[in-house]
Coordinates of C-alpha atoms and ligand atoms in Angstrom, one line a residue:
M17 CA 25.6 3.9 11.7
E18 CA 23.8 2.1 8.8
K19 CA 20.4 3.5 7.8
K20 CA 17.5 1.3 8.7
V21 CA 15.7 -0.4 5.8
V22 CA 12.1 0.3 4.8
F23 CA 10.2 -1.8 2.3
S24 CA 6.6 -1.5 1.0
G25 CA 4.5 -2.0 -2.1
V26 CA 1.1 -1.4 -3.8
Q27 CA -0.6 -3.6 -6.4
P28 CA -1.2 -2.2 -9.8
S29 CA -4.7 -3.5 -9.7
G30 CA -6.5 -0.3 -10.5
S31 CA -6.5 3.4 -9.8
L32 CA -5.4 4.3 -6.3
T33 CA -7.8 5.7 -3.7
I34 CA -7.1 8.3 -1.1
G35 CA -7.1 5.4 1.4
N36 CA -4.0 4.0 -0.3
Y37 CA -2.5 7.5 -0.3
I38 CA -3.3 8.4 3.4
G39 CA -2.7 4.8 4.7
A40 CA 0.5 4.1 2.7
I41 CA 2.2 6.3 0.2
K42 CA 1.9 9.6 2.1
N43 CA 3.9 8.0 4.9
W44 CA 6.4 6.5 2.6
V45 CA 7.4 10.0 1.4
S46 CA 8.3 11.2 4.9
L47 CA 10.5 8.1 5.4
Q48 CA 12.7 8.5 2.4
D49 CA 15.1 11.1 3.9
E50 CA 15.9 9.1 7.0
Y51 CA 15.8 5.5 5.8
E52 CA 17.1 3.3 3.0
C53 CA 13.7 2.8 1.2
Y54 CA 12.5 0.3 -1.3
Y55 CA 9.1 0.9 -2.8
C56 CA 7.8 -1.7 -5.2
I57 CA 5.0 -2.1 -7.7
V58 CA 3.8 -5.6 -6.9
D59 CA 2.6 -6.8 -10.2
L60 CA 3.1 -10.5 -9.3
H61 CA 0.6 -10.0 -6.5
S62 CA -1.9 -8.3 -8.7
I63 CA -2.5 -11.3 -10.9
T64 CA -4.0 -13.3 -8.0
V65 CA -7.2 -11.7 -9.4
P66 CA -7.8 -11.7 -13.1
Q67 CA -6.2 -8.7 -14.9
E68 CA -6.7 -7.6 -18.5
P69 CA -3.1 -7.5 -19.9
K70 CA -3.7 -4.1 -21.5
N71 CA -5.0 -2.6 -18.2
L72 CA -2.2 -4.2 -16.1
R73 CA 0.4 -2.6 -18.3
K74 CA -1.3 0.8 -18.1
N75 CA -1.9 0.5 -14.4
T76 CA 1.7 -0.4 -13.7
L77 CA 3.1 2.6 -15.5
E78 CA 0.5 4.9 -14.0
L79 CA 1.3 3.6 -10.5
L80 CA 5.0 4.5 -11.0
A81 CA 3.9 8.0 -12.1
V82 CA 1.7 8.3 -9.0
Y83 CA 4.6 7.3 -6.8
L84 CA 6.7 10.1 -8.3
A85 CA 3.8 12.6 -8.3
C86 CA 3.3 11.9 -4.6
G87 CA 6.8 12.9 -3.9
L88 CA 8.9 9.7 -4.0
D89 CA 12.3 10.7 -5.3
P90 CA 14.3 8.1 -7.2
E91 CA 17.5 9.9 -6.0
K92 CA 16.5 9.1 -2.5
C93 CA 14.7 5.7 -2.7
T94 CA 14.6 2.6 -4.9
L95 CA 11.5 2.4 -7.1
F96 CA 11.0 -0.8 -9.0
I97 CA 8.6 -3.3 -10.5
Q98 CA 8.4 -6.7 -8.7
S99 CA 8.5 -8.9 -11.8
H100 CA 11.8 -7.3 -12.9
V101 CA 13.5 -9.0 -9.9
S102 CA 13.3 -12.8 -10.1
A103 CA 14.5 -13.3 -6.6
H104 CA 11.0 -12.5 -5.3
A105 CA 9.4 -15.5 -7.0
E106 CA 12.4 -17.7 -6.0
L107 CA 12.4 -16.9 -2.3
S108 CA 8.7 -17.1 -2.3
W109 CA 9.0 -20.8 -3.4
V110 CA 11.5 -21.5 -0.6
L111 CA 9.3 -19.9 2.0
S112 CA 6.2 -21.7 0.8
T113 CA 7.8 -24.9 1.8
M114 CA 8.1 -23.6 5.3
S115 CA 4.5 -22.1 5.5
Y116 CA 1.7 -23.9 7.2
M117 CA -1.6 -24.3 5.4
G118 CA -3.4 -23.6 8.7
Q119 CA -1.9 -20.2 9.1
L120 CA -2.4 -19.2 5.5
S121 CA -6.1 -20.3 5.6
R122 CA -6.7 -18.0 8.6
M123 CA -5.7 -14.8 6.6
T124 CA -8.6 -12.4 6.6
Q125 CA -7.7 -11.1 3.1
Y126 CA -7.7 -14.6 1.7
K127 CA -11.0 -15.5 3.3
E128 CA -12.6 -12.3 2.0
K129 CA -11.2 -12.5 -1.5
S130 CA -11.8 -16.2 -2.0
Q131 CA -15.4 -15.7 -0.9
R132 CA -15.8 -13.0 -3.5
V133 CA -14.3 -15.3 -6.2
G134 CA -16.6 -18.2 -5.3
E135 CA -15.7 -21.7 -6.4
N136 CA -12.4 -21.9 -8.3
V137 CA -10.1 -20.1 -5.9
N138 CA -6.6 -20.0 -7.4
A139 CA -3.6 -21.1 -5.4
G140 CA -1.9 -17.8 -5.8
L141 CA -4.6 -16.1 -3.7
F142 CA -3.7 -18.6 -0.9
T143 CA 0.1 -18.1 -1.1
Y144 CA -0.1 -14.4 -1.6
P145 CA 1.2 -13.6 1.9
V146 CA 4.2 -15.9 1.3
L147 CA 5.2 -13.8 -1.7
M148 CA 4.8 -10.7 0.4
A149 CA 7.1 -12.1 3.1
A150 CA 9.7 -12.8 0.4
D151 CA 9.4 -9.2 -0.8
I152 CA 10.2 -7.9 2.6
L153 CA 12.8 -10.4 3.8
L154 CA 14.9 -10.2 0.6
Y155 CA 15.8 -6.6 1.5
Q156 CA 16.4 -7.2 5.2
A157 CA 13.7 -4.6 5.9
D158 CA 13.4 -3.3 9.5
L159 CA 10.2 -1.4 8.9
V160 CA 7.2 -2.0 6.6
P161 CA 4.8 1.0 6.4
V162 CA 1.3 -0.3 5.5
G163 CA -2.3 0.2 6.4
E164 CA -4.0 -1.7 9.2
D165 CA -5.3 -4.4 6.9
Q166 CA -1.8 -5.7 6.2
K167 CA -0.9 -6.4 9.9
Q168 CA -1.7 -10.1 9.7
H169 CA 0.5 -10.5 6.6
L170 CA 3.3 -8.9 8.4
E171 CA 2.9 -11.3 11.3
L172 CA 3.5 -14.1 8.8
A173 CA 6.6 -12.5 7.4
R174 CA 8.0 -12.3 11.0
D175 CA 7.1 -15.9 11.7
L176 CA 8.8 -17.1 8.5
A177 CA 11.9 -15.1 9.2
E178 CA 12.2 -16.5 12.7
R179 CA 11.4 -20.0 11.5
F180 CA 14.2 -19.9 8.9
N181 CA 16.7 -18.3 11.3
N182 CA 16.0 -21.0 13.9
R183 CA 16.1 -23.9 11.5
Y184 CA 19.4 -22.8 9.8
S185 CA 21.1 -19.8 11.3
P186 CA 20.4 -16.0 11.6
T187 CA 19.7 -14.9 8.0
F188 CA 16.8 -12.6 7.9
K189 CA 16.0 -9.4 9.8
V190 CA 12.7 -9.8 11.6
P191 CA 10.6 -6.9 10.2
E192 CA 8.2 -4.6 12.2
P193 CA 5.0 -3.1 10.8
L194 CA 4.8 0.7 10.7
I195 CA 1.1 1.6 11.1
K196 CA 0.2 5.2 11.8
K197 CA -2.5 5.6 14.3
E198 CA -4.5 8.1 12.2
G199 CA -5.5 7.3 8.7
A200 CA -4.5 3.6 8.9
R201 CA -8.0 2.6 7.9
I202 CA -9.9 5.0 5.8
M203 CA -13.5 3.8 5.5
S204 CA -15.9 3.6 2.5
L205 CA -17.8 6.9 2.1
Q206 CA -20.9 4.8 1.6
N207 CA -20.4 2.3 4.4
P208 CA -18.2 3.5 7.3
Q209 CA -18.0 -0.1 8.6
K210 CA -16.1 -1.2 5.5
K211 CA -12.6 -0.2 4.4
M212 CA -12.3 2.2 1.4
S213 CA -11.2 -0.1 -1.4
K214 CA -10.3 0.5 -5.1
S215 CA -12.2 -2.7 -6.0
D216 CA -15.5 -1.6 -4.4
D217 CA -18.4 -2.0 -6.8
N218 CA -19.9 1.3 -5.7
E219 CA -17.7 4.1 -7.0
N220 CA -19.3 6.5 -4.5
G221 CA -17.6 4.6 -1.8
Y222 CA -14.1 5.8 -2.7
I223 CA -12.3 8.9 -3.9
L224 CA -9.4 8.2 -6.4
I225 CA -6.2 10.2 -6.3
L226 CA -6.9 11.1 -9.9
D227 CA -10.6 12.0 -9.5
K228 CA -11.8 15.2 -11.0
P229 CA -13.0 18.0 -8.7
E230 CA -16.6 17.6 -9.7
D231 CA -16.5 13.9 -8.8
I232 CA -14.9 14.6 -5.5
R233 CA -17.6 17.2 -4.6
R234 CA -20.3 14.8 -5.6
K235 CA -18.9 11.8 -3.6
V236 CA -18.2 13.9 -0.5
K237 CA -21.7 15.4 -0.6
R238 CA -23.2 11.9 -0.8
A239 CA -21.1 10.4 2.0
V240 CA -23.1 8.7 4.6
T241 CA -23.2 10.5 8.0
D242 CA -25.8 10.4 10.8
S243 CA -28.6 12.4 12.3
I244 CA -26.7 13.7 15.3
G245 CA -25.6 16.8 13.5
V246 CA -22.3 17.5 15.4
V247 CA -18.9 17.4 13.8
R248 CA -17.2 15.3 16.4
Y249 CA -14.5 12.5 16.2
S250 CA -16.4 9.7 18.0
D251 CA -17.0 6.0 17.4
E252 CA -20.7 6.7 17.7
Q253 CA -20.4 8.7 14.5
P254 CA -18.3 6.5 12.2
G255 CA -19.1 8.4 9.0
I256 CA -18.2 11.8 10.4
K257 CA -15.2 10.4 12.2
N258 CA -13.9 9.1 8.8
L259 CA -14.5 12.4 7.1
I260 CA -12.6 14.2 9.9
E261 CA -9.7 11.9 9.4
I262 CA -9.6 12.6 5.7
Y263 CA -9.9 16.3 6.4
S264 CA -7.0 16.2 8.9
A265 CA -4.8 14.1 6.5
F266 CA -5.1 16.6 3.7
S267 CA -5.2 19.9 5.7
K268 CA -2.6 18.8 8.3
D269 CA -4.9 20.4 10.9
S270 CA -5.3 18.5 14.1
I271 CA -8.6 16.6 14.9
E272 CA -9.3 19.0 17.8
D273 CA -8.8 22.1 15.6
I274 CA -11.3 20.7 13.1
E275 CA -13.8 19.9 15.8
K276 CA -13.5 23.4 17.2
R277 CA -13.8 25.0 13.8
Y278 CA -17.1 23.3 13.0
E279 CA -18.7 23.8 16.4
G280 CA -22.3 24.7 15.9
I281 CA -22.0 24.4 12.1
G282 CA -23.9 21.7 10.2
Y283 CA -22.6 18.9 8.1
G284 CA -23.4 20.7 4.8
K285 CA -20.7 23.4 5.2
F286 CA -18.2 20.8 6.7
K287 CA -18.6 18.6 3.6
E288 CA -18.3 21.5 1.3
D289 CA -15.0 22.6 2.9
L290 CA -13.8 19.0 3.0
A291 CA -14.3 18.5 -0.7
E292 CA -12.2 21.7 -1.4
V293 CA -9.5 20.5 1.0
V294 CA -9.2 17.2 -0.8
I295 CA -9.3 18.8 -4.2
E296 CA -6.6 21.3 -3.3
G297 CA -4.5 18.5 -1.7
L298 CA -4.7 16.3 -4.8
R299 CA -4.2 19.1 -7.3
P300 CA -0.4 19.2 -7.3
I301 CA -0.3 15.4 -7.4
Q302 CA -2.6 15.3 -10.4
E303 CA -0.6 18.0 -12.2
K304 CA 2.7 16.2 -11.6
F305 CA 1.1 12.9 -12.6
D306 CA 0.1 14.3 -16.0
S307 CA 3.6 15.6 -16.7
Y308 CA 5.2 12.2 -15.7
M309 CA 2.8 10.3 -18.0
K310 CA 3.9 12.5 -20.9
N311 CA 7.5 11.4 -20.3
K312 CA 7.6 7.6 -20.8
D313 CA 11.4 7.6 -21.3
Y314 CA 11.9 9.0 -17.9
L315 CA 9.5 6.5 -16.3
E316 CA 11.5 3.7 -18.1
S317 CA 14.8 5.0 -16.8
V318 CA 13.4 5.1 -13.2
Y319 CA 12.2 1.5 -13.2
K320 CA 15.3 0.2 -14.9
Q321 CA 17.6 1.9 -12.5
G322 CA 15.5 0.7 -9.6
A323 CA 15.5 -2.9 -10.8
E324 CA 19.3 -2.9 -11.1
K325 CA 19.7 -1.9 -7.5
A326 CA 16.9 -4.2 -6.2
R327 CA 18.4 -7.2 -8.1
Y328 CA 21.8 -6.6 -6.6
I329 CA 20.6 -6.3 -3.0
S330 CA 18.0 -9.1 -3.2
N331 CA 20.4 -11.6 -4.8
K332 CA 22.8 -11.3 -1.9
T333 CA 20.1 -12.5 0.4
L334 CA 18.8 -15.2 -2.0
R335 CA 22.3 -16.7 -2.4
K336 CA 22.8 -16.8 1.3
V337 CA 19.4 -18.6 1.7
Y338 CA 20.3 -21.1 -1.1
R339 CA 23.7 -21.9 0.5
K340 CA 22.1 -22.5 3.9
I341 CA 19.5 -24.8 2.6
G342 CA 22.1 -26.9 0.9
F343 CA 21.7 -25.9 -2.7
I344 CA 24.9 -25.8 -4.7
V345 CA 25.4 -22.1 -5.4
N346 CA 27.2 -21.2 -8.6
Ligands
ATP401 P1 -7.9 -3.9 -3.3 O1 -9.1 -3.0 -3.0 O2 -7.7 -4.1 -4.8 O3 -7.8 -5.1 -2.5 P2 -6.5 -2.0 -1.8 O4 -7.2 -0.7 -2.2 O5 -6.7 -2.6 -0.5 O6 -6.7 -3.1 -2.9 P3 -3.6 -2.5 -1.9 O7 -2.8 -2.4 -3.1 O8 -4.0 -3.8 -1.4 O9 -4.9 -1.6 -2.0 O10 -3.0 -1.7 -0.7 C1 -1.9 -0.8 -0.8 C2 -1.6 -0.1 0.5 O11 -2.7 0.8 0.9 C3 -1.5 -1.1 1.7 O12 -0.4 -0.6 2.5 C4 -2.8 -1.0 2.4 O13 -2.7 -1.3 3.8 C5 -3.1 0.5 2.2 N1 -4.6 0.7 2.2 C6 -5.5 0.2 1.3 N2 -6.7 0.6 1.6 C7 -6.6 1.4 2.7 C8 -7.5 2.2 3.5 N3 -8.8 2.2 3.2 N4 -7.1 2.9 4.5 C9 -5.8 2.9 4.8 N5 -4.8 2.3 4.1 C10 -5.2 1.5 3.1
LTN402 N1 -0.2 -7.0 0.2 C1 0.0 -5.6 0.2 C2 0.9 -5.3 -1.0 C3 2.3 -5.8 -0.8 C4 3.2 -5.3 0.2 C5 4.4 -6.1 0.1 C6 3.2 -4.3 1.2 C7 2.9 -6.8 -1.4 N2 4.2 -7.0 -1.0 C8 5.5 -5.9 0.9 C9 4.3 -4.2 2.0 C10 5.4 -5.0 1.8 C11 -1.2 -4.9 0.0 O1 -1.2 -3.7 0.2 N3 -2.3 -5.5 -0.4

């Protein structure tokens, strides 16, 4: 039987948080043995908000090094940079002619980001989910491992696949989101009602994968909790609930075990231990990251090889699409 296909991506829009790691990349690693996986660095998406060219270049290469450091293996999966494969932009155009303005204007991420930008909202921010649908559909992906915030975008990808299949003939696989129950939405350490996000203005709200131990200790210590004083996984204690989730993701201990371990023990000790668990969990990733960043030739060989494979697979789908639409395919 053919392996099922997995596709996912992260934007090179800054340094990754432990939210990106727990909600996305950590799960990608466990899928690479069983599935045919494509993991992309979505640079085309990242320019929907202004990027300094120098930083974008740096962030893109660093993101590839983070992928590798987290355990993604180019022998097992395809790692590539979106702008290296022109089929993404091409299919995105086709799909945009089949997308309804109404549906796009209801996207939560669009509403939030356009509000942040203010007056001159660029059209790319609006069509962002169409490009994401193109990413996924080009590879005939069965599964898309993402955090909770991407569910609505996945729904659009499914709608577009079905719309195209109905209008022409079966062409695209209709993808399913793969959202883990735990860790799908890591919250800000400063405001447990808000998602942890690398573009947060308050740096105490997030922990970066590459943060130094002393910064991690400081941020965990300052994390917002409550006055109840019991280490319990409950919606009434969103701050503590979030910290338990982070603890569990890095230590692999179950939520129940963590609750039991801290019975009758205050938040101070819990936070101290949590900081160490995160530091120890990130240490091997940070060490590998440093060594990959010293080997630019290797990074280049990984993304070149990835692009070659991605181009080959995606072009097959794109040509099929062009043929069905009535374009003359040469
Ligand atoms: P930005 O803050 O710049 O909008 P982001 O931090 O949300 O970006 P993305 O590149 O948009 O990061 O997301 C990459 C992946 O990480 C996606 O699969 C997304 O669902 C997941 N993700 C992002 N933030 C979290 C979070 N707080 N908890 C769990 N998963 C997350
Ligand atoms: N929009 C996603 C990034 C992304 C993506 C994709 C994720 C772009 N294309 C395809 C999964 C599959 C985000 O995380 N903000």
